[in-house]
């Protein structure tokens, strides 16, 4: 027995059965005295423990989205004030409009984050039919408003709405609900049930959007459709066939419209064309070059003084690179990476098929749109005219993106691990513990009946 006790005392920590949490919670003196490799292992263990917690995706989605919105408001004000003054308006004109959209989006985000999943499934078809009706109205001459060469707006006098932005949210919820119902009945093993009516419904949205000439939004919808088919387990040959059809269709749309072919030729441009082609793409690259590692400072950018078109919308990332430098751009990319990681975690950890498909489609939407916008600003992709989610100026884009974040937060709260963690946190909250110390406890049992006094003899 004594020999066994000495052996147990001299065994290394990993063999004594100590939990990783005990090893992580070592004293500061022990951590400082450890070598670099031991510190790295302890840091990795602590990071893994933090990321594996059930509420980590919820806080990552919420924190990353809020930081992107706040930083986007700052950059919208910085990059739009010269444009507003040139239009004889207040320097705060575009900033205040974006702030109103953020406030409305925050209300929608909070509402969608706390509604039950059943409510989301109830509004699926009204939302889908409403978006289809709005897109059909956009295509009617005299009703749809043309902005920047694309007819994809509805004008209500004091504000304009872009229905194609809400088509993304409609496809997320409708596609996920449709596939979840078919999986419940076991019909997804057949191709016709896998593709119909999902693909025809998506093609209807694409056709209505392309009638207005908005190819950028159509590309995002195609990426979302591929994401839904991937998550449902569609065979690879189906992906190859669908991808072939998409490539042929995109080639035809690019060749038939001259300005789209011109945008395609601006990939990797480094010199200005004598005819002025690729002006916007080239000055986007100039903005990153002028910014350097730490940027020229907020408000000190020079490209927004008429050299960089759409500095507050499609090319706000280039304006960020000039004023905040490489550090600012990497911060924005890191926030989107955290948002994408959390969305994938929610989709993987969900037991409900509707939650899994919708979370995956919403994450595909945000990440695909962010990559297209960032690639356009960096000159790595053709200019698609899509805003940077949660960051660029645009009321409809901001409202739809914040609705997507609200849906992701709702899904993150609905996972089994998150529900258990929230229930435990509610039961053992610090507020209730401190309140119990101050307030007297309520008696839960009746007092025992007093016994009659014993008579003395």
Short mmCIF file of C-alpha atoms in Angstrom, two decimals:
data_model
loop_
_atom_site.label_atom_id
_atom_site.label_comp_id
_atom_site.label_asym_id
_atom_site.label_seq_id
_atom_site.Cartn_x
_atom_site.Cartn_y
_atom_site.Cartn_z
CA UNK A 1 0.00 0.00 0.00
CA UNK A 2 2.84 2.36 0.86
CA UNK A 3 4.52 1.58 -2.45
CA UNK A 4 1.28 2.32 -4.28
CA UNK A 5 0.94 5.65 -2.44
CA UNK A 6 4.47 6.71 -3.39
CA UNK A 7 3.85 5.71 -7.00
CA UNK A 8 0.66 7.75 -7.09
CA UNK A 9 2.45 10.74 -5.57
CA UNK A 10 5.24 10.72 -8.12
CA UNK A 11 3.06 10.06 -11.18
CA UNK A 12 2.86 12.85 -13.74
CA UNK A 13 -0.26 15.01 -13.82
CA UNK A 14 -1.66 13.39 -16.95
CA UNK A 15 -1.52 9.91 -15.37
CA UNK A 16 -3.09 10.89 -12.06
CA UNK A 17 -6.45 11.49 -13.77
CA UNK A 18 -6.46 15.27 -13.20
CA UNK A 19 -9.04 17.09 -15.31
CA UNK A 20 -7.84 19.58 -17.92
CA UNK A 21 -9.62 22.35 -16.04
CA UNK A 22 -7.45 21.75 -12.96
CA UNK A 23 -4.33 21.88 -15.07
CA UNK A 24 -5.49 25.11 -16.71
CA UNK A 25 -6.26 26.79 -13.39
CA UNK A 26 -2.70 26.68 -12.17
CA UNK A 27 -1.28 29.59 -10.23
CA UNK A 28 0.37 32.48 -12.00
CA UNK A 29 3.74 31.56 -10.52
CA UNK A 30 3.53 28.04 -11.90
CA UNK A 31 2.51 29.35 -15.35
CA UNK A 32 5.37 31.84 -15.46
CA UNK A 33 7.89 29.25 -14.38
CA UNK A 34 6.77 26.84 -17.13
CA UNK A 35 8.55 26.70 -20.45
CA UNK A 36 7.25 28.16 -23.73
CA UNK A 37 5.93 24.81 -24.93
CA UNK A 38 4.01 24.23 -21.69
CA UNK A 39 2.54 27.73 -21.91
CA UNK A 40 1.42 27.10 -25.46
CA UNK A 41 -0.22 23.83 -24.47
CA UNK A 42 -1.99 25.49 -21.55
CA UNK A 43 -3.22 28.29 -23.80
CA UNK A 44 -4.49 25.81 -26.39
CA UNK A 45 -6.26 23.81 -23.70
CA UNK A 46 -7.91 26.93 -22.29
CA UNK A 47 -8.93 28.12 -25.76
CA UNK A 48 -10.37 24.72 -26.62
CA UNK A 49 -12.26 24.63 -23.34
CA UNK A 50 -13.72 28.09 -24.05
CA UNK A 51 -14.72 27.29 -27.64
CA UNK A 52 -16.34 23.99 -26.62
CA UNK A 53 -18.73 25.67 -24.20
CA UNK A 54 -22.35 25.47 -25.43
CA UNK A 55 -23.01 29.23 -25.32
CA UNK A 56 -19.81 30.21 -27.15
CA UNK A 57 -21.48 30.34 -30.63
CA UNK A 58 -24.23 32.56 -29.22
CA UNK A 59 -21.79 35.11 -27.81
CA UNK A 60 -19.54 34.96 -30.89
CA UNK A 61 -22.44 35.71 -33.22
CA UNK A 62 -23.73 38.52 -31.01
CA UNK A 63 -20.33 40.08 -30.35
CA UNK A 64 -19.03 39.87 -33.92
CA UNK A 65 -22.26 41.27 -35.37
CA UNK A 66 -22.38 44.20 -32.95
CA UNK A 67 -18.72 45.08 -33.55
CA UNK A 68 -19.21 44.97 -37.31
CA UNK A 69 -22.29 47.21 -37.09
CA UNK A 70 -20.57 49.77 -34.83
CA UNK A 71 -17.39 49.88 -36.90
CA UNK A 72 -19.51 50.08 -40.05
CA UNK A 73 -21.35 53.12 -38.69
CA UNK A 74 -18.03 54.83 -38.02
CA UNK A 75 -16.76 54.10 -41.51
CA UNK A 76 -20.05 55.12 -43.16
CA UNK A 77 -19.78 58.53 -41.48
CA UNK A 78 -16.11 58.90 -42.40
CA UNK A 79 -16.50 57.83 -46.03
CA UNK A 80 -19.81 59.56 -46.83
CA UNK A 81 -19.43 63.05 -45.38
CA UNK A 82 -17.56 64.43 -48.43
CA UNK A 83 -20.22 63.00 -50.74
CA UNK A 84 -23.01 64.50 -48.62
CA UNK A 85 -21.36 67.93 -48.54
CA UNK A 86 -20.86 67.78 -52.31
CA UNK A 87 -24.62 67.21 -52.67
CA UNK A 88 -25.30 70.31 -50.49
CA UNK A 89 -26.51 68.18 -47.61
CA UNK A 90 -25.47 67.81 -44.01
CA UNK A 91 -22.30 65.81 -43.36
CA UNK A 92 -24.41 63.51 -41.16
CA UNK A 93 -27.02 62.79 -43.88
CA UNK A 94 -25.95 59.24 -44.81
CA UNK A 95 -24.83 58.44 -41.27
CA UNK A 96 -28.23 59.32 -39.79
CA UNK A 97 -30.06 57.25 -42.42
CA UNK A 98 -27.82 54.30 -41.65
CA UNK A 99 -28.35 54.83 -37.92
CA UNK A 100 -32.12 54.64 -38.38
CA UNK A 101 -31.70 51.39 -40.31
CA UNK A 102 -29.48 50.01 -37.54
CA UNK A 103 -32.06 50.88 -34.88
CA UNK A 104 -34.86 49.21 -36.85
CA UNK A 105 -32.60 46.24 -37.53
CA UNK A 106 -31.79 45.94 -33.83
CA UNK A 107 -35.50 45.70 -33.02
CA UNK A 108 -35.92 42.98 -35.65
CA UNK A 109 -32.81 41.17 -34.39
CA UNK A 110 -34.04 41.11 -30.79
CA UNK A 111 -37.50 39.97 -31.88
CA UNK A 112 -36.22 37.13 -34.05
CA UNK A 113 -33.65 36.08 -31.45
CA UNK A 114 -36.32 35.46 -28.81
CA UNK A 115 -39.27 34.08 -30.78
CA UNK A 116 -39.91 30.32 -30.61
CA UNK A 117 -38.86 28.18 -33.54
CA UNK A 118 -42.50 27.41 -34.29
CA UNK A 119 -43.13 31.09 -35.04
CA UNK A 120 -40.29 31.15 -37.57
CA UNK A 121 -41.80 28.20 -39.37
CA UNK A 122 -45.23 29.86 -39.41
CA UNK A 123 -43.98 33.01 -41.19
CA UNK A 124 -42.06 31.06 -43.85
CA UNK A 125 -44.71 30.99 -46.57
CA UNK A 126 -46.12 34.51 -45.97
CA UNK A 127 -42.56 35.84 -46.22
CA UNK A 128 -41.85 33.86 -49.40
CA UNK A 129 -45.04 34.95 -51.17
CA UNK A 130 -44.59 38.55 -50.00
CA UNK A 131 -41.06 38.69 -51.43
CA UNK A 132 -42.21 37.18 -54.75
CA UNK A 133 -44.99 39.77 -54.99
CA UNK A 134 -42.60 42.63 -54.21
CA UNK A 135 -40.09 41.40 -56.81
CA UNK A 136 -42.89 41.19 -59.37
CA UNK A 137 -43.84 44.81 -58.62
CA UNK A 138 -40.23 45.89 -59.14
CA UNK A 139 -40.34 44.45 -62.66
CA UNK A 140 -43.42 46.52 -63.57
CA UNK A 141 -42.45 49.69 -65.50
CA UNK A 142 -43.38 52.83 -63.61
CA UNK A 143 -43.37 51.09 -60.21
CA UNK A 144 -39.84 49.76 -59.91
CA UNK A 145 -37.12 52.37 -59.45
CA UNK A 146 -33.80 52.14 -61.30
CA UNK A 147 -30.66 52.95 -59.28
CA UNK A 148 -27.16 52.51 -60.67
CA UNK A 149 -28.39 50.77 -63.80
CA UNK A 150 -30.41 48.12 -61.91
CA UNK A 151 -34.18 48.16 -61.47
CA UNK A 152 -34.53 46.55 -58.05
CA UNK A 153 -36.10 49.20 -55.81
CA UNK A 154 -39.57 50.17 -54.64
CA UNK A 155 -40.07 53.84 -53.77
CA UNK A 156 -42.52 54.66 -50.97
CA UNK A 157 -41.82 58.40 -50.95
CA UNK A 158 -39.84 58.91 -47.78
CA UNK A 159 -37.91 55.64 -48.07
CA UNK A 160 -36.92 52.99 -50.62
CA UNK A 161 -36.91 49.22 -50.22
CA UNK A 162 -34.88 46.63 -52.12
CA UNK A 163 -36.94 43.40 -52.10
CA UNK A 164 -34.06 41.32 -53.49
CA UNK A 165 -32.27 41.67 -50.14
CA UNK A 166 -35.18 40.04 -48.32
CA UNK A 167 -35.31 37.27 -50.93
CA UNK A 168 -32.20 35.85 -49.23
CA UNK A 169 -33.99 35.58 -45.89
CA UNK A 170 -37.03 34.05 -47.60
CA UNK A 171 -34.90 31.40 -49.31
CA UNK A 172 -33.14 30.56 -46.01
CA UNK A 173 -36.36 29.91 -44.07
CA UNK A 174 -38.46 28.47 -46.89
CA UNK A 175 -35.75 26.12 -48.16
CA UNK A 176 -34.90 24.88 -44.65
CA UNK A 177 -38.56 24.31 -43.75
CA UNK A 178 -39.21 22.47 -47.02
CA UNK A 179 -36.21 20.15 -46.67
CA UNK A 180 -36.93 19.50 -42.99
CA UNK A 181 -40.51 18.43 -43.74
CA UNK A 182 -39.37 16.13 -46.52
CA UNK A 183 -36.68 14.60 -44.32
CA UNK A 184 -39.29 13.91 -41.66
CA UNK A 185 -41.37 11.95 -44.18
CA UNK A 186 -38.31 10.20 -45.66
CA UNK A 187 -38.68 11.59 -49.19
CA UNK A 188 -35.18 13.04 -49.66
CA UNK A 189 -33.80 9.75 -50.99
CA UNK A 190 -35.40 10.49 -54.38
CA UNK A 191 -34.04 13.12 -56.74
CA UNK A 192 -37.42 14.58 -57.63
CA UNK A 193 -38.25 15.26 -53.99
CA UNK A 194 -34.76 16.63 -53.39
CA UNK A 195 -34.96 19.14 -56.23
CA UNK A 196 -38.68 19.92 -56.46
CA UNK A 197 -39.96 22.43 -55.47
CA UNK A 198 -36.70 23.79 -53.98
CA UNK A 199 -34.88 24.42 -57.25
CA UNK A 200 -37.93 25.80 -59.15
CA UNK A 201 -38.66 28.15 -56.25
CA UNK A 202 -35.08 29.40 -56.19
CA UNK A 203 -35.10 29.79 -59.98
CA UNK A 204 -38.27 31.90 -59.71
CA UNK A 205 -36.51 34.25 -57.29
CA UNK A 206 -33.44 34.34 -59.55
CA UNK A 207 -35.53 35.14 -62.63
CA UNK A 208 -37.35 38.01 -60.90
CA UNK A 209 -34.07 39.41 -59.57
CA UNK A 210 -32.33 39.14 -62.95
CA UNK A 211 -35.19 41.03 -64.59
CA UNK A 212 -33.87 44.02 -62.66
CA UNK A 213 -30.27 43.29 -63.67
CA UNK A 214 -28.96 42.51 -60.15
CA UNK A 215 -26.51 39.72 -60.95
CA UNK A 216 -24.60 40.14 -57.66
CA UNK A 217 -27.61 39.20 -55.52
CA UNK A 218 -28.37 36.35 -57.91
CA UNK A 219 -24.88 34.94 -57.32
CA UNK A 220 -25.48 34.97 -53.56
CA UNK A 221 -28.78 33.11 -53.99
CA UNK A 222 -27.04 30.47 -56.12
CA UNK A 223 -24.43 30.00 -53.38
CA UNK A 224 -27.20 29.59 -50.79
CA UNK A 225 -28.95 27.02 -52.97
CA UNK A 226 -25.72 25.04 -53.28
CA UNK A 227 -25.29 25.26 -49.51
CA UNK A 228 -28.75 23.83 -48.87
CA UNK A 229 -28.17 20.96 -51.30
CA UNK A 230 -24.78 20.23 -49.72
CA UNK A 231 -26.18 20.09 -46.19
CA UNK A 232 -29.04 17.81 -47.19
CA UNK A 233 -26.54 15.33 -48.65
CA UNK A 234 -27.11 15.68 -52.39
CA UNK A 235 -24.88 13.40 -54.50
CA UNK A 236 -21.73 14.84 -56.07
CA UNK A 237 -22.89 14.23 -59.65
CA UNK A 238 -25.87 16.47 -58.95
CA UNK A 239 -23.48 19.23 -57.86
CA UNK A 240 -21.37 18.81 -60.99
CA UNK A 241 -24.40 18.97 -63.26
CA UNK A 242 -25.85 22.00 -61.45
CA UNK A 243 -22.48 23.76 -61.44
CA UNK A 244 -22.16 23.19 -65.18
CA UNK A 245 -25.56 24.75 -65.82
CA UNK A 246 -24.68 27.70 -63.56
CA UNK A 247 -21.38 28.31 -65.38
CA UNK A 248 -23.08 28.27 -68.78
CA UNK A 249 -25.79 30.65 -67.58
CA UNK A 250 -23.28 33.07 -66.00
CA UNK A 251 -21.15 33.06 -69.16
CA UNK A 252 -24.18 33.91 -71.28
CA UNK A 253 -25.21 36.73 -68.92
CA UNK A 254 -21.69 38.19 -68.92
CA UNK A 255 -21.17 38.01 -72.68
CA UNK A 256 -24.55 39.55 -73.55
CA UNK A 257 -24.10 42.63 -71.33
CA UNK A 258 -21.04 44.81 -72.17
CA UNK A 259 -20.45 46.37 -68.74
CA UNK A 260 -20.33 42.93 -67.10
CA UNK A 261 -17.59 41.79 -69.50
CA UNK A 262 -15.73 45.01 -68.73
CA UNK A 263 -15.90 44.28 -64.99
CA UNK A 264 -14.53 40.82 -65.61
CA UNK A 265 -11.53 42.31 -67.39
CA UNK A 266 -10.73 44.49 -64.34
CA UNK A 267 -9.54 41.58 -62.19
CA UNK A 268 -5.96 42.26 -61.06
CA UNK A 269 -5.77 45.62 -62.83
CA UNK A 270 -2.74 47.77 -61.96
CA UNK A 271 -2.83 50.51 -64.63
CA UNK A 272 -5.56 52.90 -65.65
CA UNK A 273 -7.05 52.32 -69.08
CA UNK A 274 -6.86 55.36 -71.44
CA UNK A 275 -10.63 55.14 -71.90
CA UNK A 276 -11.22 55.24 -68.14
CA UNK A 277 -12.17 51.58 -67.74
CA UNK A 278 -11.54 49.88 -64.38
CA UNK A 279 -11.34 53.29 -62.67
CA UNK A 280 -13.18 52.10 -59.57
CA UNK A 281 -11.26 48.84 -59.22
CA UNK A 282 -7.90 50.58 -59.62
CA UNK A 283 -8.62 53.24 -57.02
CA UNK A 284 -9.80 50.55 -54.64
CA UNK A 285 -6.34 49.02 -54.86
CA UNK A 286 -4.81 52.51 -54.42
CA UNK A 287 -6.75 52.92 -51.18
CA UNK A 288 -5.18 49.82 -49.65
CA UNK A 289 -1.74 50.96 -50.81
CA UNK A 290 -2.17 54.40 -49.24
CA UNK A 291 -3.33 52.93 -45.93
CA UNK A 292 -0.22 50.91 -45.17
CA UNK A 293 -0.06 48.91 -41.93
CA UNK A 294 -1.88 51.35 -39.62
CA UNK A 295 -3.79 53.62 -41.99
CA UNK A 296 -3.92 57.38 -42.41
CA UNK A 297 -6.40 57.83 -39.55
CA UNK A 298 -10.17 58.16 -39.32
CA UNK A 299 -11.39 60.92 -41.62
CA UNK A 300 -7.95 61.44 -43.17
CA UNK A 301 -8.47 59.35 -46.31
CA UNK A 302 -8.03 61.10 -49.66
CA UNK A 303 -9.62 58.60 -52.07
CA UNK A 304 -13.12 59.44 -50.83
CA UNK A 305 -12.69 62.98 -52.19
CA UNK A 306 -14.16 61.90 -55.53
CA UNK A 307 -11.49 59.40 -56.59
CA UNK A 308 -13.13 56.25 -55.19
CA UNK A 309 -16.76 55.80 -56.32
CA UNK A 310 -19.22 54.22 -53.85
CA UNK A 311 -16.76 54.57 -50.99
CA UNK A 312 -19.56 54.24 -48.42
CA UNK A 313 -21.34 51.26 -50.02
CA UNK A 314 -19.68 48.63 -52.22
CA UNK A 315 -16.11 49.86 -51.62
CA UNK A 316 -16.31 50.69 -47.93
CA UNK A 317 -13.72 47.99 -47.25
CA UNK A 318 -11.25 49.89 -49.44
CA UNK A 319 -11.99 53.09 -47.50
CA UNK A 320 -11.41 51.13 -44.29
CA UNK A 321 -8.08 49.91 -45.60
CA UNK A 322 -6.97 53.46 -46.32
CA UNK A 323 -7.98 54.97 -42.98
CA UNK A 324 -7.42 52.01 -40.62
CA UNK A 325 -4.72 50.19 -42.57
CA UNK A 326 -3.90 46.51 -42.57
CA UNK A 327 -4.78 46.25 -38.88
CA UNK A 328 -8.31 47.50 -39.51
CA UNK A 329 -8.93 45.29 -42.53
CA UNK A 330 -7.65 42.19 -40.74
CA UNK A 331 -9.92 43.03 -37.82
CA UNK A 332 -12.94 43.13 -40.13
CA UNK A 333 -11.94 39.84 -41.74
CA UNK A 334 -11.42 38.30 -38.29
CA UNK A 335 -14.91 39.36 -37.18
CA UNK A 336 -16.45 37.74 -40.25
CA UNK A 337 -14.38 34.61 -39.64
CA UNK A 338 -15.68 34.44 -36.05
CA UNK A 339 -19.25 34.90 -37.29
CA UNK A 340 -18.83 32.14 -39.87
CA UNK A 341 -17.25 29.77 -37.34
CA UNK A 342 -20.09 30.32 -34.88
CA UNK A 343 -22.72 29.79 -37.57
CA UNK A 344 -21.12 26.49 -38.60
CA UNK A 345 -21.00 25.42 -34.95
CA UNK A 346 -24.73 26.12 -34.62
CA UNK A 347 -25.52 24.14 -37.78
CA UNK A 348 -23.37 21.17 -36.72
CA UNK A 349 -24.69 21.04 -33.14
CA UNK A 350 -28.39 21.32 -34.05
CA UNK A 351 -30.63 18.28 -33.68
CA UNK A 352 -33.59 19.83 -35.47
CA UNK A 353 -33.22 19.54 -39.29
CA UNK A 354 -34.90 22.93 -39.79
CA UNK A 355 -32.35 24.62 -37.51
CA UNK A 356 -29.45 22.82 -39.17
CA UNK A 357 -30.44 23.73 -42.73
CA UNK A 358 -31.45 27.32 -41.95
CA UNK A 359 -28.31 28.02 -39.89
CA UNK A 360 -26.11 26.63 -42.66
CA UNK A 361 -27.91 28.63 -45.36
CA UNK A 362 -27.78 31.87 -43.34
CA UNK A 363 -24.06 31.38 -42.69
CA UNK A 364 -23.50 30.67 -46.38
CA UNK A 365 -25.36 33.87 -47.24
CA UNK A 366 -23.29 36.13 -44.98
CA UNK A 367 -19.94 34.54 -45.76
CA UNK A 368 -20.49 34.32 -49.54
CA UNK A 369 -21.60 37.94 -49.73
CA UNK A 370 -18.66 39.06 -47.59
CA UNK A 371 -16.16 37.16 -49.75
CA UNK A 372 -17.62 38.58 -52.97
CA UNK A 373 -17.46 42.14 -51.61
CA UNK A 374 -13.95 41.76 -50.18
CA UNK A 375 -12.71 40.13 -53.36
CA UNK A 376 -14.16 42.96 -55.46
CA UNK A 377 -12.52 45.63 -53.32
CA UNK A 378 -9.15 43.83 -53.43
CA UNK A 379 -9.30 43.39 -57.20
CA UNK A 380 -9.42 39.60 -56.96
CA UNK A 381 -13.02 39.26 -58.22
CA UNK A 382 -15.14 41.26 -60.65
CA UNK A 383 -17.15 44.09 -59.14
CA UNK A 384 -20.52 42.52 -58.30
CA UNK A 385 -22.23 45.48 -56.65
CA UNK A 386 -23.12 43.68 -53.41
CA UNK A 387 -22.68 45.46 -50.06
CA UNK A 388 -20.56 44.18 -47.20
CA UNK A 389 -23.03 42.61 -44.72
CA UNK A 390 -23.58 44.53 -41.47
CA UNK A 391 -20.97 47.10 -42.59
CA UNK A 392 -21.82 48.95 -45.81
CA UNK A 393 -24.33 51.74 -46.19
CA UNK A 394 -27.79 50.57 -47.23
CA UNK A 395 -31.00 50.24 -45.26
CA UNK A 396 -32.45 47.16 -46.93
CA UNK A 397 -29.12 45.32 -46.80
CA UNK A 398 -28.67 46.19 -43.13
CA UNK A 399 -32.20 45.11 -42.18
CA UNK A 400 -31.95 41.77 -43.96
CA UNK A 401 -28.48 41.03 -42.57
CA UNK A 402 -29.55 41.82 -39.01
CA UNK A 403 -32.59 39.58 -39.48
CA UNK A 404 -30.20 36.79 -40.48
CA UNK A 405 -28.16 37.41 -37.32
CA UNK A 406 -31.32 37.35 -35.22
CA UNK A 407 -32.30 34.00 -36.75
CA UNK A 408 -28.81 32.62 -36.01
CA UNK A 409 -29.07 33.81 -32.40
CA UNK A 410 -32.45 32.09 -32.09
CA UNK A 411 -30.92 28.88 -33.39
CA UNK A 412 -27.89 29.20 -31.11
CA UNK A 413 -30.19 29.44 -28.08
CA UNK A 414 -32.29 26.48 -29.19
CA UNK A 415 -29.52 23.85 -29.23
CA UNK A 416 -29.76 21.27 -26.39
CA UNK A 417 -26.45 22.28 -24.82
CA UNK A 418 -27.32 25.99 -24.87
CA UNK A 419 -30.75 25.36 -23.35
CA UNK A 420 -29.20 23.34 -20.51
CA UNK A 421 -26.57 26.04 -19.90
CA UNK A 422 -29.20 28.79 -19.88
CA UNK A 423 -31.41 26.80 -17.48
CA UNK A 424 -28.48 26.23 -15.12
CA UNK A 425 -27.50 29.88 -15.33
CA UNK A 426 -31.05 30.98 -14.53
CA UNK A 427 -31.31 28.62 -11.58
CA UNK A 428 -27.96 29.49 -10.06
CA UNK A 429 -27.73 33.13 -11.04
CA UNK A 430 -25.64 35.41 -8.89
CA UNK A 431 -28.51 37.84 -8.56
CA UNK A 432 -30.77 35.23 -6.96
CA UNK A 433 -27.99 34.06 -4.70
CA UNK A 434 -27.30 37.57 -3.40
CA UNK A 435 -31.00 38.30 -3.08
CA UNK A 436 -31.51 35.17 -1.00
CA UNK A 437 -28.86 36.39 1.44
CA UNK A 438 -30.74 39.64 2.02
CA UNK A 439 -34.38 38.60 1.99
CA UNK A 440 -35.75 36.20 4.62
CA UNK A 441 -36.56 32.74 3.41
CA UNK A 442 -40.19 31.79 3.00
CA UNK A 443 -41.27 28.82 5.04
CA UNK A 444 -42.20 25.90 2.83
CA UNK A 445 -43.40 23.50 5.55
CA UNK A 446 -45.88 23.95 8.33
CA UNK A 447 -44.63 24.32 11.87
CA UNK A 448 -44.94 21.18 13.98
CA UNK A 449 -47.81 21.21 16.42
CA UNK A 450 -46.77 22.19 19.94
CA UNK A 451 -46.93 19.37 22.39
CA UNK A 452 -49.02 19.86 25.56
CA UNK A 453 -47.02 20.71 28.65
CA UNK A 454 -46.22 17.79 30.85
CA UNK A 455 -47.85 17.89 34.25
CA UNK A 456 -45.56 17.72 37.20
CA UNK A 457 -46.46 15.18 39.79
#
